[in-house]
Amino acid sequence: MRGIAAVPSYVVMQPTTLCNLDCVYCYLPLRAVDRRMPPTVAEAVAASVNPWAASGRFSVVWHGGEPLAAGREHLAALLAPFGPAVEHHVQTNATLIDDDWCAFFVEHGIRVSVSVDGPRHRNGERVTRGGRPAYDRILAGVAALRRHGLPFSALAVVSRPEPGLATELYDYFLDLGCDVLGINIEETEGVNTRSNARDAAAVTGFWAELVGAWRRDPRIHLREVEWSLRYAGAVLAGTADDLLPRRLDPIPTVGHNGSVVVLSPELAGFTDPHYGDFSSGNVLTTPLAEILAGAGRTPWVGEFLTGVEACRSSCPYFGFCGGGHAANRYFELGRFDGTETEHCRNSKIRLLEGVLEHARDHESPAA
Ligand code: SF4
């Protein structure tokens, strides 16, 4: 895997910067203000995306802020330029979902992913702008999805890994009815400056326990665990070198104003005296395909690719990880050409160690 691919597999779009919640660990800098994406931005993105979708599976992920805070009428205007082959997803806090939103999802073929951190007592940091718990409103949104028979994914943030938590979470999400689950260990990113240094054994133990819970009832696609098992299987089969894509997916994030940031949605909306606004261009003046073709020339991206090569030559986990996330390097190390971060320790190294720990603890004794 070297360099950046010219064509992404998905695009992240920011219909509004606004979020109606104010979660304690949120990284978004502009979540209190409503800067909306004009339809001209969506039209410009669709001009590149529609041909890509015609020749292979392609997704647009509507991510905020809270994308539903843009309102149905505005979101419909943003969806309109995209052709029927484009798959649409929303990442939502679910608090605004009601019967009308469910009808909207059906009408536009939108797949929903809900952010919720587990049972009520695990959601103390998901709060409204007034600081009140958002949990009941999240569950009301999920209940609407279930009433309408809409499948949904879930995304949970884990801030304090501890024994018993992984089983508790997995059982909760089985009951909740999601069909895909992603787990993020809290990250030091954006305006969230809390340290994400965690006890190594606690994080490894969390992942090992999660594998055990999943194996007892693997009804949910568990994003991190399935990827780890695929990697472990490929190592055993001697095919691990084929697993990572040949080039990094640029994962363009198109901000509300048309500005494009590649590789890390979390960098959108930030500026730095040295790196500027991290943008590789703006779709209102340059076609997205052209921006991505030249993204490798964005100064911080070149520095990041140097860091990926440093990972390749120094880290035994590179074949699994592929060299980490740009935003984690920037927000933890202040630069892009470093290697290990607390994020990669928590979410790559200890994840793989946890899967291996589970395998060691549960392998059958040799005959
Ligand atoms: S685990 Fe960390 S150090 Fe290793 S390749 Fe990934 S980002 Fe680089």
mmCIF file of C-alpha atoms and ligand atoms in Angstrom:
data_model
loop_
_atom_site.group_PDB
_atom_site.id
_atom_site.type_symbol
_atom_site.label_atom_id
_atom_site.label_comp_id
_atom_site.label_asym_id
_atom_site.label_seq_id
_atom_site.Cartn_x
_atom_site.Cartn_y
_atom_site.Cartn_z
ATOM 1 C CA MET A 1 0.000 0.000 0.000
ATOM 2 C CA ARG A 2 1.652 3.203 -1.158
ATOM 3 C CA GLY A 3 0.234 6.654 -1.885
ATOM 4 C CA ILE A 4 -3.368 7.748 -2.178
ATOM 5 C CA ALA A 5 -5.969 6.339 -4.556
ATOM 6 C CA ALA A 6 -7.506 8.810 -7.019
ATOM 7 C CA VAL A 7 -11.011 7.374 -6.563
ATOM 8 C CA PRO A 8 -12.453 6.934 -3.052
ATOM 9 C CA SER A 9 -14.939 4.276 -1.971
ATOM 10 C CA TYR A 10 -17.045 6.847 -0.168
ATOM 11 C CA VAL A 11 -17.422 10.561 0.460
ATOM 12 C CA VAL A 12 -18.319 12.176 3.790
ATOM 13 C CA MET A 13 -20.626 15.200 3.495
ATOM 14 C CA GLN A 14 -21.404 17.804 6.161
ATOM 15 C CA PRO A 15 -24.948 19.094 5.557
ATOM 16 C CA THR A 16 -24.684 21.316 8.633
ATOM 17 C CA THR A 17 -22.098 22.018 11.300
ATOM 18 C CA LEU A 18 -24.864 22.165 13.945
ATOM 19 C CA CYS A 19 -25.567 19.456 16.483
ATOM 20 C CA ASN A 20 -28.532 19.552 18.847
ATOM 21 C CA LEU A 21 -26.491 17.612 21.441
ATOM 22 C CA ASP A 22 -23.293 18.627 23.215
ATOM 23 C CA CYS A 23 -21.547 15.364 24.085
ATOM 24 C CA VAL A 24 -18.638 15.834 26.441
ATOM 25 C CA TYR A 25 -16.106 13.958 24.280
ATOM 26 C CA CYS A 26 -17.165 15.440 20.907
ATOM 27 C CA TYR A 27 -14.359 16.649 18.603
ATOM 28 C CA LEU A 28 -16.431 18.999 16.419
ATOM 29 C CA PRO A 29 -15.428 22.675 16.653
ATOM 30 C CA LEU A 30 -18.534 24.336 15.172
ATOM 31 C CA ARG A 31 -21.300 22.182 16.594
ATOM 32 C CA ALA A 32 -23.098 25.120 18.227
ATOM 33 C CA VAL A 33 -23.575 27.023 14.953
ATOM 34 C CA ASP A 34 -25.731 26.181 11.951
ATOM 35 C CA ARG A 35 -23.592 26.549 8.841
ATOM 36 C CA ARG A 36 -25.513 24.729 6.135
ATOM 37 C CA MET A 37 -24.210 23.204 2.958
ATOM 38 C CA PRO A 38 -25.802 24.886 -0.063
ATOM 39 C CA PRO A 39 -27.163 22.590 -2.816
ATOM 40 C CA THR A 40 -24.489 23.928 -5.207
ATOM 41 C CA VAL A 41 -21.893 22.021 -3.132
ATOM 42 C CA ALA A 42 -23.889 18.771 -3.406
ATOM 43 C CA GLU A 43 -24.296 19.338 -7.157
ATOM 44 C CA ALA A 44 -20.546 19.782 -7.567
ATOM 45 C CA VAL A 45 -19.788 16.613 -5.559
ATOM 46 C CA ALA A 46 -22.422 14.603 -7.454
ATOM 47 C CA ALA A 47 -20.789 15.538 -10.784
ATOM 48 C CA SER A 48 -17.770 13.424 -9.744
ATOM 49 C CA VAL A 49 -19.565 10.831 -7.617
ATOM 50 C CA ASN A 50 -22.253 9.776 -10.115
ATOM 51 C CA PRO A 51 -19.765 8.387 -12.672
ATOM 52 C CA TRP A 52 -17.847 6.591 -9.882
ATOM 53 C CA ALA A 53 -21.077 5.005 -8.628
ATOM 54 C CA ALA A 54 -21.964 3.872 -12.138
ATOM 55 C CA SER A 55 -18.854 1.698 -12.241
ATOM 56 C CA GLY A 56 -18.901 0.214 -8.720
ATOM 57 C CA ARG A 57 -20.409 0.389 -5.248
ATOM 58 C CA PHE A 58 -20.194 3.913 -3.872
ATOM 59 C CA SER A 59 -21.508 5.591 -0.705
ATOM 60 C CA VAL A 60 -22.147 9.103 0.505
ATOM 61 C CA VAL A 61 -22.065 9.360 4.310
ATOM 62 C CA TRP A 62 -23.987 12.334 5.693
ATOM 63 C CA HIS A 63 -22.226 13.328 8.863
ATOM 64 C CA GLY A 64 -22.454 16.547 10.850
ATOM 65 C CA GLY A 65 -22.783 18.129 13.175
ATOM 66 C CA GLU A 66 -26.018 16.218 13.398
ATOM 67 C CA PRO A 67 -27.118 15.679 9.786
ATOM 68 C CA LEU A 68 -30.826 15.534 10.669
ATOM 69 C CA ALA A 69 -30.531 19.015 12.211
ATOM 70 C CA ALA A 70 -30.389 20.284 8.611
ATOM 71 C CA GLY A 71 -34.075 19.328 8.273
ATOM 72 C CA ARG A 72 -35.758 17.050 5.737
ATOM 73 C CA GLU A 73 -36.392 19.706 3.116
ATOM 74 C CA HIS A 74 -32.772 20.823 3.037
ATOM 75 C CA LEU A 75 -31.409 17.283 3.125
ATOM 76 C CA ALA A 76 -33.707 16.342 0.221
ATOM 77 C CA ALA A 77 -32.267 19.247 -1.801
ATOM 78 C CA LEU A 78 -28.737 17.976 -1.056
ATOM 79 C CA LEU A 79 -29.620 14.397 -2.002
ATOM 80 C CA ALA A 80 -31.324 15.376 -5.269
ATOM 81 C CA PRO A 81 -28.214 15.662 -7.513
ATOM 82 C CA PHE A 82 -27.019 12.131 -6.704
ATOM 83 C CA GLY A 83 -27.935 9.325 -9.089
ATOM 84 C CA PRO A 84 -29.797 6.125 -8.099
ATOM 85 C CA ALA A 85 -26.591 4.037 -7.921
ATOM 86 C CA VAL A 86 -25.243 6.085 -4.993
ATOM 87 C CA GLU A 87 -25.850 4.550 -1.546
ATOM 88 C CA HIS A 88 -26.647 7.049 1.207
ATOM 89 C CA HIS A 89 -25.880 6.683 4.911
ATOM 90 C CA VAL A 90 -26.463 8.991 7.878
ATOM 91 C CA GLN A 91 -24.502 8.956 11.117
ATOM 92 C CA THR A 92 -26.974 10.347 13.628
ATOM 93 C CA ASN A 93 -27.511 10.779 17.351
ATOM 94 C CA ALA A 94 -31.079 9.515 16.664
ATOM 95 C CA THR A 95 -32.734 12.096 18.915
ATOM 96 C CA LEU A 96 -34.622 13.707 16.018
ATOM 97 C CA ILE A 97 -35.792 10.462 14.389
ATOM 98 C CA ASP A 98 -39.581 10.116 14.263
ATOM 99 C CA ASP A 99 -42.114 8.563 11.891
ATOM 100 C CA ASP A 100 -41.606 11.326 9.320
ATOM 101 C CA TRP A 101 -37.841 10.820 9.319
ATOM 102 C CA CYS A 102 -38.334 7.056 8.940
ATOM 103 C CA ALA A 103 -40.539 7.667 5.889
ATOM 104 C CA PHE A 104 -37.795 9.953 4.544
ATOM 105 C CA PHE A 105 -35.150 7.244 5.026
ATOM 106 C CA VAL A 106 -37.329 4.759 3.146
ATOM 107 C CA GLU A 107 -38.098 7.209 0.336
ATOM 108 C CA HIS A 108 -34.425 8.022 -0.207
ATOM 109 C CA GLY A 109 -32.986 4.567 0.548
ATOM 110 C CA ILE A 110 -30.871 5.924 3.410
ATOM 111 C CA ARG A 111 -29.098 3.519 5.732
ATOM 112 C CA VAL A 112 -28.948 4.740 9.357
ATOM 113 C CA SER A 113 -26.148 4.451 11.905
ATOM 114 C CA VAL A 114 -26.963 5.520 15.474
ATOM 115 C CA SER A 115 -24.442 6.848 17.995
ATOM 116 C CA VAL A 116 -25.220 5.415 21.446
ATOM 117 C CA ASP A 117 -22.777 4.274 24.097
ATOM 118 C CA GLY A 118 -24.700 1.360 25.624
ATOM 119 C CA PRO A 119 -27.289 1.265 28.416
ATOM 120 C CA ARG A 120 -28.503 4.429 30.157
ATOM 121 C CA HIS A 121 -25.728 4.615 32.759
ATOM 122 C CA ARG A 122 -23.068 4.420 30.013
ATOM 123 C CA ASN A 123 -24.492 7.502 28.232
ATOM 124 C CA GLY A 124 -23.801 10.104 30.897
ATOM 125 C CA GLU A 125 -21.629 12.083 28.481
ATOM 126 C CA ARG A 126 -24.215 12.185 25.697
ATOM 127 C CA VAL A 127 -26.132 15.282 26.752
ATOM 128 C CA THR A 128 -28.309 18.044 25.317
ATOM 129 C CA ARG A 129 -27.156 21.650 24.932
ATOM 130 C CA GLY A 130 -28.697 22.249 28.359
ATOM 131 C CA GLY A 131 -26.616 19.405 29.832
ATOM 132 C CA ARG A 132 -29.543 16.998 30.285
ATOM 133 C CA PRO A 133 -29.166 13.289 29.479
ATOM 134 C CA ALA A 134 -30.072 12.506 25.867
ATOM 135 C CA TYR A 135 -30.625 8.781 26.391
ATOM 136 C CA ASP A 136 -34.443 8.727 26.382
ATOM 137 C CA ARG A 137 -34.517 10.744 23.169
ATOM 138 C CA ILE A 138 -31.955 8.423 21.559
ATOM 139 C CA LEU A 139 -34.064 5.404 22.479
ATOM 140 C CA ALA A 140 -37.213 7.074 21.139
ATOM 141 C CA GLY A 141 -35.428 7.474 17.804
ATOM 142 C CA VAL A 142 -34.317 3.845 17.819
ATOM 143 C CA ALA A 143 -37.878 2.769 18.672
ATOM 144 C CA ALA A 144 -39.127 4.659 15.590
ATOM 145 C CA LEU A 145 -36.578 2.828 13.405
ATOM 146 C CA ARG A 146 -37.722 -0.496 14.823
ATOM 147 C CA ARG A 147 -41.425 0.365 14.373
ATOM 148 C CA HIS A 148 -40.747 0.952 10.709
ATOM 149 C CA GLY A 149 -38.654 -2.202 10.372
ATOM 150 C CA LEU A 150 -35.583 -0.206 9.329
ATOM 151 C CA PRO A 151 -32.266 -1.982 9.888
ATOM 152 C CA PHE A 152 -29.625 0.165 11.561
ATOM 153 C CA SER A 153 -26.006 0.142 12.692
ATOM 154 C CA ALA A 154 -24.713 1.429 16.015
ATOM 155 C CA LEU A 155 -21.532 3.219 16.986
ATOM 156 C CA ALA A 156 -20.426 3.304 20.618
ATOM 157 C CA VAL A 157 -17.661 5.319 22.268
ATOM 158 C CA VAL A 158 -15.875 3.589 25.140
ATOM 159 C CA SER A 159 -14.099 5.973 27.481
ATOM 160 C CA ARG A 160 -13.166 3.704 30.365
ATOM 161 C CA PRO A 161 -12.521 0.049 29.414
ATOM 162 C CA GLU A 162 -13.034 -2.178 32.464
ATOM 163 C CA PRO A 163 -13.778 -5.838 33.112
ATOM 164 C CA GLY A 164 -17.384 -6.770 32.312
ATOM 165 C CA LEU A 165 -18.001 -3.772 30.054
ATOM 166 C CA ALA A 166 -17.543 -5.565 26.732
ATOM 167 C CA THR A 167 -20.084 -8.264 27.634
ATOM 168 C CA GLU A 168 -22.510 -5.670 28.967
ATOM 169 C CA LEU A 169 -22.236 -3.640 25.756
ATOM 170 C CA TYR A 170 -22.543 -6.592 23.402
ATOM 171 C CA ASP A 171 -25.623 -7.933 25.206
ATOM 172 C CA TYR A 172 -27.139 -4.443 25.149
ATOM 173 C CA PHE A 173 -26.650 -4.051 21.399
ATOM 174 C CA LEU A 174 -28.083 -7.519 20.767
ATOM 175 C CA ASP A 175 -31.263 -6.344 22.553
ATOM 176 C CA LEU A 176 -31.232 -2.971 20.831
ATOM 177 C CA GLY A 177 -31.545 -4.752 17.487
ATOM 178 C CA CYS A 178 -28.677 -3.221 15.463
ATOM 179 C CA ASP A 179 -27.147 -5.415 12.782
ATOM 180 C CA VAL A 180 -23.689 -3.785 12.689
ATOM 181 C CA LEU A 181 -21.699 -2.438 15.638
ATOM 182 C CA GLY A 182 -18.583 -0.275 15.700
ATOM 183 C CA ILE A 183 -16.689 0.443 18.911
ATOM 184 C CA ASN A 184 -14.439 3.493 19.241
ATOM 185 C CA ILE A 185 -12.161 3.888 22.228
ATOM 186 C CA GLU A 186 -12.410 7.614 23.015
ATOM 187 C CA GLU A 187 -9.879 9.653 21.049
ATOM 188 C CA THR A 188 -8.007 12.873 21.820
ATOM 189 C CA GLU A 189 -9.137 14.817 18.784
ATOM 190 C CA GLY A 190 -10.355 18.218 17.759
ATOM 191 C CA VAL A 191 -11.771 20.166 20.672
ATOM 192 C CA ASN A 192 -11.709 17.054 22.883
ATOM 193 C CA THR A 193 -8.334 17.393 24.595
ATOM 194 C CA ARG A 194 -8.904 14.740 27.293
ATOM 195 C CA SER A 195 -6.062 12.255 27.388
ATOM 196 C CA ASN A 196 -6.751 8.897 25.772
ATOM 197 C CA ALA A 197 -3.839 7.151 27.479
ATOM 198 C CA ARG A 198 -5.329 3.966 28.898
ATOM 199 C CA ASP A 199 -4.045 1.027 30.892
ATOM 200 C CA ALA A 200 -2.743 -1.462 28.309
ATOM 201 C CA ALA A 201 -4.053 -4.574 30.075
ATOM 202 C CA ALA A 202 -7.509 -3.040 30.530
ATOM 203 C CA VAL A 203 -7.829 -2.206 26.828
ATOM 204 C CA THR A 204 -6.465 -5.567 25.656
ATOM 205 C CA GLY A 205 -8.785 -7.301 28.126
ATOM 206 C CA PHE A 206 -11.747 -5.278 26.837
ATOM 207 C CA TRP A 207 -11.165 -6.410 23.250
ATOM 208 C CA ALA A 208 -10.543 -10.035 24.314
ATOM 209 C CA GLU A 209 -13.796 -10.044 26.299
ATOM 210 C CA LEU A 210 -15.654 -8.521 23.341
ATOM 211 C CA VAL A 211 -14.472 -11.322 21.049
ATOM 212 C CA GLY A 212 -15.751 -13.844 23.606
ATOM 213 C CA ALA A 213 -19.151 -12.148 23.880
ATOM 214 C CA TRP A 214 -19.473 -11.990 20.095
ATOM 215 C CA ARG A 215 -18.475 -15.626 19.582
ATOM 216 C CA ARG A 216 -21.209 -16.780 21.945
ATOM 217 C CA ASP A 217 -23.870 -15.126 19.738
ATOM 218 C CA PRO A 218 -22.400 -13.625 16.548
ATOM 219 C CA ARG A 219 -25.640 -12.109 15.267
ATOM 220 C CA ILE A 220 -24.150 -8.614 14.995
ATOM 221 C CA HIS A 221 -21.434 -7.710 12.508
ATOM 222 C CA LEU A 222 -18.806 -6.449 14.899
ATOM 223 C CA ARG A 223 -16.626 -4.156 12.797
ATOM 224 C CA GLU A 224 -13.333 -4.238 14.668
ATOM 225 C CA VAL A 225 -13.426 -7.895 15.663
ATOM 226 C CA GLU A 226 -14.351 -9.192 12.210
ATOM 227 C CA TRP A 227 -11.557 -7.164 10.613
ATOM 228 C CA SER A 228 -9.063 -8.539 13.158
ATOM 229 C CA LEU A 229 -10.166 -12.107 12.564
ATOM 230 C CA ARG A 230 -9.939 -11.626 8.808
ATOM 231 C CA TYR A 231 -6.382 -10.372 9.269
ATOM 232 C CA ALA A 232 -5.442 -13.256 11.593
ATOM 233 C CA GLY A 233 -6.884 -15.752 9.093
ATOM 234 C CA ALA A 234 -4.944 -14.126 6.250
ATOM 235 C CA VAL A 235 -1.699 -14.323 8.263
ATOM 236 C CA LEU A 236 -2.262 -18.033 8.824
ATOM 237 C CA ALA A 237 -3.056 -18.514 5.125
ATOM 238 C CA GLY A 238 0.001 -16.490 4.089
ATOM 239 C CA THR A 239 -2.147 -13.932 2.252
ATOM 240 C CA ALA A 240 -1.944 -10.988 4.695
ATOM 241 C CA ASP A 241 0.002 -8.888 2.170
ATOM 242 C CA ASP A 242 -3.057 -8.873 -0.098
ATOM 243 C CA LEU A 243 -5.427 -7.600 2.597
ATOM 244 C CA LEU A 244 -4.668 -3.892 2.693
ATOM 245 C CA PRO A 245 -5.686 -1.886 -0.361
ATOM 246 C CA ARG A 246 -2.806 -1.020 -2.706
ATOM 247 C CA ARG A 247 -3.369 2.690 -2.061
ATOM 248 C CA LEU A 248 -4.902 4.617 0.836
ATOM 249 C CA ASP A 249 -8.568 5.477 0.390
ATOM 250 C CA PRO A 250 -8.646 9.310 0.336
ATOM 251 C CA ILE A 251 -12.009 9.397 2.208
ATOM 252 C CA PRO A 252 -12.754 12.980 1.187
ATOM 253 C CA THR A 253 -14.788 14.992 3.671
ATOM 254 C CA VAL A 254 -16.690 17.787 1.996
ATOM 255 C CA GLY A 255 -17.386 20.524 4.511
ATOM 256 C CA HIS A 256 -20.508 22.685 4.533
ATOM 257 C CA ASN A 257 -18.737 25.286 2.346
ATOM 258 C CA GLY A 258 -17.378 22.819 -0.235
ATOM 259 C CA SER A 259 -13.888 22.600 1.244
ATOM 260 C CA VAL A 260 -12.342 19.113 0.869
ATOM 261 C CA VAL A 261 -10.177 17.470 3.533
ATOM 262 C CA VAL A 262 -8.798 14.020 2.719
ATOM 263 C CA LEU A 263 -7.992 11.032 4.951
ATOM 264 C CA SER A 264 -9.438 12.318 8.242
ATOM 265 C CA PRO A 265 -12.912 13.875 8.636
ATOM 266 C CA GLU A 266 -11.796 15.076 12.078
ATOM 267 C CA LEU A 267 -9.429 17.651 10.539
ATOM 268 C CA ALA A 268 -12.258 19.474 8.738
ATOM 269 C CA GLY A 269 -13.009 22.874 10.252
ATOM 270 C CA PHE A 270 -9.598 23.271 11.922
ATOM 271 C CA THR A 271 -6.721 25.556 10.998
ATOM 272 C CA ASP A 272 -3.105 25.490 12.079
ATOM 273 C CA PRO A 273 -0.457 28.207 11.712
ATOM 274 C CA HIS A 274 1.832 25.731 9.941
ATOM 275 C CA TYR A 275 -0.611 23.514 8.000
ATOM 276 C CA GLY A 276 -3.343 26.057 7.208
ATOM 277 C CA ASP A 277 -6.909 24.702 6.968
ATOM 278 C CA PHE A 278 -5.854 21.165 5.890
ATOM 279 C CA SER A 279 -7.963 21.552 2.762
ATOM 280 C CA SER A 280 -6.906 20.116 -0.599
ATOM 281 C CA GLY A 281 -9.334 22.303 -2.566
ATOM 282 C CA ASN A 282 -12.972 23.360 -2.855
ATOM 283 C CA VAL A 283 -15.559 21.643 -5.028
ATOM 284 C CA LEU A 284 -17.113 25.023 -5.893
ATOM 285 C CA THR A 285 -14.011 25.903 -7.905
ATOM 286 C CA THR A 286 -12.388 22.543 -8.760
ATOM 287 C CA PRO A 287 -14.009 19.169 -9.579
ATOM 288 C CA LEU A 288 -13.702 16.669 -6.720
ATOM 289 C CA ALA A 289 -11.981 14.160 -9.017
ATOM 290 C CA GLU A 290 -9.324 16.769 -9.829
ATOM 291 C CA ILE A 291 -8.858 17.689 -6.155
ATOM 292 C CA LEU A 292 -8.277 14.052 -5.259
ATOM 293 C CA ALA A 293 -5.885 13.486 -8.150
ATOM 294 C CA GLY A 294 -3.692 16.236 -6.666
ATOM 295 C CA ALA A 295 -4.308 15.541 -2.959
ATOM 296 C CA GLY A 296 -0.852 14.004 -2.515
ATOM 297 C CA ARG A 297 0.606 17.464 -3.139
ATOM 298 C CA THR A 298 -1.175 18.972 -0.096
ATOM 299 C CA PRO A 299 1.802 19.652 2.219
ATOM 300 C CA TRP A 300 0.459 17.886 5.321
ATOM 301 C CA VAL A 301 -0.567 14.868 3.226
ATOM 302 C CA GLY A 302 3.002 14.440 2.007
ATOM 303 C CA GLU A 303 4.193 14.572 5.620
ATOM 304 C CA PHE A 304 1.573 11.974 6.577
ATOM 305 C CA LEU A 305 2.733 9.625 3.804
ATOM 306 C CA THR A 306 6.261 9.936 5.231
ATOM 307 C CA GLY A 307 4.796 8.834 8.580
ATOM 308 C CA VAL A 308 3.082 5.856 6.940
ATOM 309 C CA GLU A 309 6.432 4.756 5.516
ATOM 310 C CA ALA A 310 7.980 5.161 8.994
ATOM 311 C CA CYS A 311 5.226 2.883 10.350
ATOM 312 C CA ARG A 312 5.856 0.376 7.574
ATOM 313 C CA SER A 313 9.530 0.101 8.437
ATOM 314 C CA SER A 314 9.191 0.139 12.229
ATOM 315 C CA CYS A 315 5.895 -1.352 13.358
ATOM 316 C CA PRO A 316 5.085 -5.071 13.469
ATOM 317 C CA TYR A 317 1.378 -4.200 13.306
ATOM 318 C CA PHE A 318 1.590 -2.329 10.013
ATOM 319 C CA GLY A 319 0.060 -5.156 7.965
ATOM 320 C CA PHE A 320 -3.036 -4.951 10.149
ATOM 321 C CA CYS A 321 -3.182 -1.191 10.632
ATOM 322 C CA GLY A 322 -1.866 0.286 7.403
ATOM 323 C CA GLY A 323 -0.285 3.238 9.143
ATOM 324 C CA GLY A 324 -2.894 4.900 11.290
ATOM 325 C CA HIS A 325 -5.077 7.949 11.016
ATOM 326 C CA ALA A 326 -3.844 11.404 10.138
ATOM 327 C CA ALA A 327 -6.014 13.263 12.663
ATOM 328 C CA ASN A 328 -4.813 11.152 15.591
ATOM 329 C CA ARG A 329 -1.204 11.932 14.722
ATOM 330 C CA TYR A 330 -1.885 15.621 14.398
ATOM 331 C CA PHE A 331 -3.937 16.008 17.567
ATOM 332 C CA GLU A 332 -1.712 13.751 19.680
ATOM 333 C CA LEU A 333 1.753 14.445 18.284
ATOM 334 C CA GLY A 334 1.297 17.887 16.676
ATOM 335 C CA ARG A 335 2.669 16.563 13.378
ATOM 336 C CA PHE A 336 1.897 13.957 10.727
ATOM 337 C CA ASP A 337 5.152 12.082 10.298
ATOM 338 C CA GLY A 338 5.255 10.395 13.721
ATOM 339 C CA THR A 339 4.277 6.790 14.241
ATOM 340 C CA GLU A 340 2.698 5.410 17.416
ATOM 341 C CA THR A 341 -0.162 7.252 19.069
ATOM 342 C CA GLU A 342 -2.368 6.397 22.031
ATOM 343 C CA HIS A 343 -5.136 5.891 19.475
ATOM 344 C CA CYS A 344 -3.227 3.241 17.555
ATOM 345 C CA ARG A 345 -2.223 1.565 20.811
ATOM 346 C CA ASN A 346 -5.859 1.412 21.975
ATOM 347 C CA SER A 347 -7.569 0.645 18.685
ATOM 348 C CA LYS A 348 -5.048 -1.297 16.595
ATOM 349 C CA ILE A 349 -2.269 -2.824 18.693
ATOM 350 C CA ARG A 350 -4.365 -3.767 21.737
ATOM 351 C CA LEU A 351 -7.264 -4.820 19.545
ATOM 352 C CA LEU A 352 -5.115 -7.365 17.764
ATOM 353 C CA GLU A 353 -3.500 -8.382 21.059
ATOM 354 C CA GLY A 354 -6.980 -8.839 22.546
ATOM 355 C CA VAL A 355 -8.091 -11.093 19.703
ATOM 356 C CA LEU A 356 -4.923 -13.153 20.129
ATOM 357 C CA GLU A 357 -5.391 -13.241 23.918
ATOM 358 C CA HIS A 358 -8.895 -14.598 23.444
ATOM 359 C CA ALA A 359 -7.589 -17.215 20.994
ATOM 360 C CA ARG A 360 -4.823 -18.281 23.428
ATOM 361 C CA ASP A 361 -7.254 -18.545 26.335
ATOM 362 C CA HIS A 362 -9.768 -20.589 24.367
ATOM 363 C CA GLU A 363 -7.655 -22.802 22.122
ATOM 364 C CA SER A 364 -8.173 -26.515 22.632
ATOM 365 C CA PRO A 365 -5.300 -28.249 24.378
ATOM 366 C CA ALA A 366 -3.122 -30.254 21.976
ATOM 367 C CA ALA A 367 -4.059 -33.897 21.778
HETATM 368 S S1 SF4 B 1 -0.155 0.473 14.919
HETATM 369 FE FE1 SF4 B 1 0.544 2.630 15.148
HETATM 370 S S2 SF4 B 1 2.757 2.561 14.813
HETATM 371 FE FE2 SF4 B 1 1.856 0.629 14.015
HETATM 372 S S3 SF4 B 1 1.432 0.953 11.815
HETATM 373 FE FE3 SF4 B 1 -0.401 1.528 12.966
HETATM 374 S S4 SF4 B 1 -0.213 3.736 13.365
HETATM 375 FE FE4 SF4 B 1 1.813 2.992 12.807
#
